[in-house]
Each structure stands twice: as C-alpha cells, then as structure tokens.
C-alpha cells in the first residue's frame, strides 16, 4: 500500500475505538509502505491515547473503553517497539511500576502502565506484591526516572511509605521520583508519606509523569 492510499488516521480511530485487529493491520500496512514508525507513534497513537484519557476524565469513556483502547495501543506498539529501539529513539522517561507489597490488584496499575507506554515512556512492569527493595533494585538497573506504585487496600497503602523511604535510603531520590495512586490513595496521603506526586486516574498519571520528567 502506497503512502497516499494508506489512511494513517485509521490507526488513531482504531485505538480510540479499541479495535486491536484494525490497529495491528494498519500498523503492518504502514510499515510495509515504509512509513516512519516514530511518525505513527507521535502523529496517531499518542494523540489517540491523549483523546482516550480526555474522554475518560470527562466521563464519556469508562474503564472498559480504557482497557480496550490500551490493548489496541499495546498491539500496535509491540510491532513498532523493536524498530524504535533499533533506531535508539529516546523515551520521554523510564518508569518502574508495580502494585505494592501484599496487594494483588492489578487492573488500575495495568491501565496506568499502558497509558504511560502510550505517552512515550519506557515502562518496566514488575507486577503485583512488589517489595520496596525490588522497586529500588529495578529502578537502579533500568536507570528509571520514576517509580509508580499502586495500592487498592487500606491495609497495604502504608507500604507505599516504605517504597518512598527505600528510595531515599538508597540515595537515588535525586534522579528517581516516586508517584502513587489507587482507589484509597489521596493527594493528602501522598504528601503525608513524602511521595513526589499523585493522580486519581491513568491519564492524570501521564501528565504527572511528564511534568516530573521535565524538571
Ligand atoms: C477487582 C477487585 C478485586 C480482584 C482483583 C483482580 C485484579 N487482577 O486486579 C480480586 C477479586 C482478586 C480482589 C481481591 C481482593 N479484594 Co478487591 N476489589 C476489586 C474491585 C472490585 C475493583 C478494583 C479495580 O480494578 N478497579 C478499577 C481500576 C481501573 O481502578 P483503580 O485500581 O482505582 O485504578 C485507577 C486509579 O486509582 C489510578 N491508579 C491506580 N494505580 C495507580 C498508580 C499510580 C502511580 C497512579 C498515579 C494512579 C493509579 O488509575 C487507575 C485508572 O484510572 C475493588 C472495588 C472498587 N470499586 O475499587 C475491590 C476492593 C479494592 N477489594 C477489596 C478487598 C477487601 C479485597 C480482598 C482483601 C478480598 C478478600 N477478602 O479476599 C482481596 C485482596 C487480595 C489482595 N491481597 O490484594 C476492597 C478494599 C477495601 C479496603 N478498604 O481496603 C475493595 C475496595 C472492595 C470493597 N468495597 O470492599 N479484588
């Protein structure tokens, strides 16, 4: 398919509507037509995820729409990632993300991870039940600028304080900030444990991460 006949906006639409098959097909067709993968990411995919985030914040989209959009985004990114890595395109920042120790909830954390990835970050997802020292070790190994911690239980959210303390004790707080979120977490709680940022939703997490990575 030649550049002129290939409608790249279909990739934007496919992510917005969560159509994984179309997202993958258009991505493959674009690569076959020798379209710059970076162009696909910056002109179609990131704006689509930004729009998904905007609709979520305006209550036009709900969690299911967010999840299928993130799945379409990830499907396309999986095809593009090796090409982007090969070209050494610098990510906006590197984020180590996980759910706090003792907590097995991962839906919100997965959404935040997918939105950050869609926002141009390199994301290292450590999964659930992650100990403070594991966050720190991976942040060191990956050279992360941010650690993002999720908690869904009032009984586990204090574990976020242990992550903040571990980062400070390891002496990496200068280059690596800690952001927190999850249903029971509030701005006030985030400040009380010395976290660097908080958001109550996945698209807000991207805005926050961008802000912290540019200061
Ligand atoms: C699904 C669910 C489960 C599933 C989890 C499946 C999975 N793979 O995640 C299962 C069934 C396993 C489960 C288990 C339990 N659950 Co549960 N669970 C829920 C439920 C219904 C939905 C959570 C969810 O996914 N929400 C949707 C996501 C999208 O929202 P979110 O996580 O808040 O994420 C958003 C934001 O918070 C933010 N965000 C999230 N993380 C981060 C991180 C950062 C850095 C940032 C910036 C933002 C951010 O962005 C996200 C997207 O916008 C909630 C009820 C509820 N309404 O919250 C109960 C709930 C959290 N569970 C609860 C409980 C008690 C349990 C159990 C202890 C039950 C039991 N007795 O076994 C166990 C605990 C197991 C464990 N050790 O973790 C309670 C917690 C009560 C409390 N005060 O602590 C809740 C509130 C239900 C209730 N009303 O009682 N649970």
Coordinates of N, CA and C and ligand atoms in Angstrom, one line a residue, residues 56 63 66 102-109 111-112 148-150 152-155 179-183 199-202 205 208, ligand 1:
X56 N -12.1 9.9 29.1 CA -12.2 9.2 30.4 C -12.4 10.2 31.5
X63 N -14.0 2.5 32.3 CA -12.9 1.5 32.4 C -12.8 0.6 31.2
X66 N -11.3 2.2 28.2 CA -9.9 2.5 28.5 C -9.0 1.2 28.3
X102 N 1.9 -7.1 49.2 CA 0.7 -7.6 49.9 C -0.5 -7.4 49.1
X103 N -0.4 -6.7 48.0 CA -1.6 -6.3 47.2 C -1.6 -6.9 45.9
X104 N -2.7 -7.6 45.5 CA -2.8 -8.3 44.2 C -3.6 -7.7 43.2
X105 N -4.1 -6.5 43.4 CA -5.0 -5.8 42.4 C -4.1 -5.2 41.3
X106 N -4.4 -5.5 40.1 CA -3.5 -5.0 39.0 C -4.2 -4.4 37.8
X107 N -5.5 -4.2 37.9 CA -6.2 -3.6 36.8 C -5.9 -2.1 36.6
X108 N -6.0 -1.4 37.7 CA -5.6 0.1 37.6 C -4.1 0.3 37.2
X109 N -3.3 -0.5 37.9 CA -1.8 -0.4 37.6 C -1.6 -0.7 36.1
X111 N -3.6 -0.3 33.6 CA -4.1 0.9 32.8 C -3.0 2.0 32.9
X112 N -2.5 2.3 34.1 CA -1.5 3.3 34.2 C -0.3 3.0 33.3
X148 N 6.4 4.1 40.0 CA 5.0 4.4 40.1 C 4.4 3.2 40.9
X149 N 3.7 3.5 42.1 CA 3.2 2.5 43.0 C 1.7 2.6 43.1
X150 N 1.1 1.4 43.0 CA -0.4 1.3 43.1 C -0.7 0.5 44.3
X152 N -4.6 -0.8 46.4 CA -6.0 -0.8 46.4 C -6.6 -1.1 47.7
X153 N -5.7 -1.4 48.7 CA -6.2 -1.8 50.0 C -5.8 -0.8 51.1
X154 N -6.6 -0.5 52.0 CA -6.2 0.4 53.1 C -5.1 -0.3 53.9
X155 N -5.1 -1.6 53.9 CA -4.1 -2.3 54.7 C -2.8 -2.4 54.0
X179 N 5.8 8.2 42.4 CA 4.4 8.7 42.3 C 3.5 7.5 42.8
X180 N 2.3 7.9 43.4 CA 1.4 6.9 43.9 C 0.0 7.1 43.5
X181 N -0.8 6.0 43.5 CA -2.2 6.1 43.2 C -2.9 4.8 43.5
X182 N -4.2 4.8 43.2 CA -5.0 3.6 43.6 C -6.2 4.2 44.4
X183 N -7.3 3.4 44.4 CA -8.6 3.9 44.9 C -8.5 4.5 46.3
X199 N -2.0 10.9 41.3 CA -3.1 11.2 40.4 C -4.2 10.1 40.7
X200 N -5.4 10.5 40.5 CA -6.5 9.5 40.8 C -6.9 8.8 39.5
X201 N -6.2 9.0 38.4 CA -6.5 8.3 37.2 C -5.3 8.1 36.2
X202 N -5.5 7.2 35.2 CA -4.4 6.9 34.4 C -3.9 8.0 33.5
X205 N -1.9 10.3 35.4 CA -0.6 9.8 35.8 C 0.4 10.1 34.7
X208 N 1.3 13.8 35.0 CA 2.2 14.0 36.2 C 3.6 13.5 35.9
Ligands
LIG1 C1 -11.4 -6.3 41.0 C2 -11.2 -6.3 42.5 C3 -10.5 -7.4 43.1 C4 -9.9 -8.5 42.2 C5 -8.5 -8.0 41.7 C6 -8.3 -8.5 40.3 C7 -7.1 -7.9 39.7 N1 -6.5 -8.6 38.8 O1 -6.8 -6.7 39.9 C8 -9.8 -9.7 43.3 C9 -11.0 -10.5 43.3 C10 -8.5 -10.6 43.1 C11 -9.7 -8.9 44.6 C12 -9.2 -9.3 45.8 C13 -9.3 -8.7 47.0 N2 -10.0 -7.5 47.2 CO1 -10.6 -6.4 45.9 N3 -11.5 -5.2 44.6 C14 -11.7 -5.3 43.3 C15 -12.6 -4.1 42.9 C16 -14.0 -4.6 42.7 C17 -12.1 -3.3 41.7 C18 -10.7 -2.7 41.7 C19 -10.4 -2.3 40.3 O2 -9.8 -3.0 39.5 N4 -10.9 -1.0 39.9 C20 -10.7 -0.5 38.6 C21 -9.4 0.3 38.4 C22 -9.3 0.8 37.0 O3 -9.4 1.4 39.3 P1 -8.1 1.6 40.3 O4 -7.4 0.4 40.6 O5 -8.6 2.5 41.4 O6 -7.1 2.4 39.3 C23 -7.3 3.7 38.8 C24 -6.8 4.9 39.8 O7 -6.9 4.5 41.1 C25 -5.4 5.2 39.3 N5 -4.3 4.4 39.8 C26 -4.2 3.1 40.1 N6 -2.9 2.8 40.4 C27 -2.2 3.9 40.3 C28 -0.8 4.2 40.4 C29 -0.3 5.4 40.2 C30 1.2 5.7 40.4 C31 -1.2 6.5 39.8 C32 -0.6 7.8 39.6 C33 -2.5 6.2 39.6 C34 -3.0 5.0 39.8 O8 -5.6 5.0 37.9 C35 -6.4 3.9 37.6 C36 -7.1 4.1 36.3 O9 -7.8 5.3 36.3 C37 -12.5 -3.2 44.2 C38 -13.7 -2.3 44.4 C39 -13.5 -0.9 43.8 N7 -14.6 -0.3 43.4 O10 -12.4 -0.3 43.8 C40 -12.3 -4.2 45.3 C41 -11.6 -3.8 46.5 C42 -10.4 -2.9 46.2 N8 -11.1 -5.0 47.1 C43 -11.2 -5.1 48.4 C44 -10.8 -6.2 49.2 C45 -11.1 -6.2 50.6 C46 -10.2 -7.4 48.6 C47 -9.7 -8.6 49.3 C48 -9.0 -8.4 50.6 C49 -10.9 -9.5 49.5 C50 -10.7 -10.8 50.3 N9 -11.3 -10.8 51.4 O11 -10.0 -11.7 49.8 C51 -8.8 -9.3 48.3 C52 -7.3 -8.8 48.5 C53 -6.3 -9.6 47.7 C54 -5.0 -8.9 47.8 N10 -4.1 -9.3 48.7 O12 -4.8 -8.0 47.1 C55 -11.8 -3.8 49.0 C56 -10.7 -3.0 49.7 C57 -11.3 -2.4 50.9 C58 -10.2 -1.6 51.7 N11 -10.7 -0.5 52.3 O13 -9.1 -1.9 51.7 C59 -12.5 -3.2 47.7 C60 -12.5 -1.6 47.8 C61 -13.9 -3.8 47.7 C62 -14.7 -3.3 48.8 N12 -15.6 -2.3 48.7 O14 -14.7 -3.9 49.9 N13 -10.3 -7.6 44.4

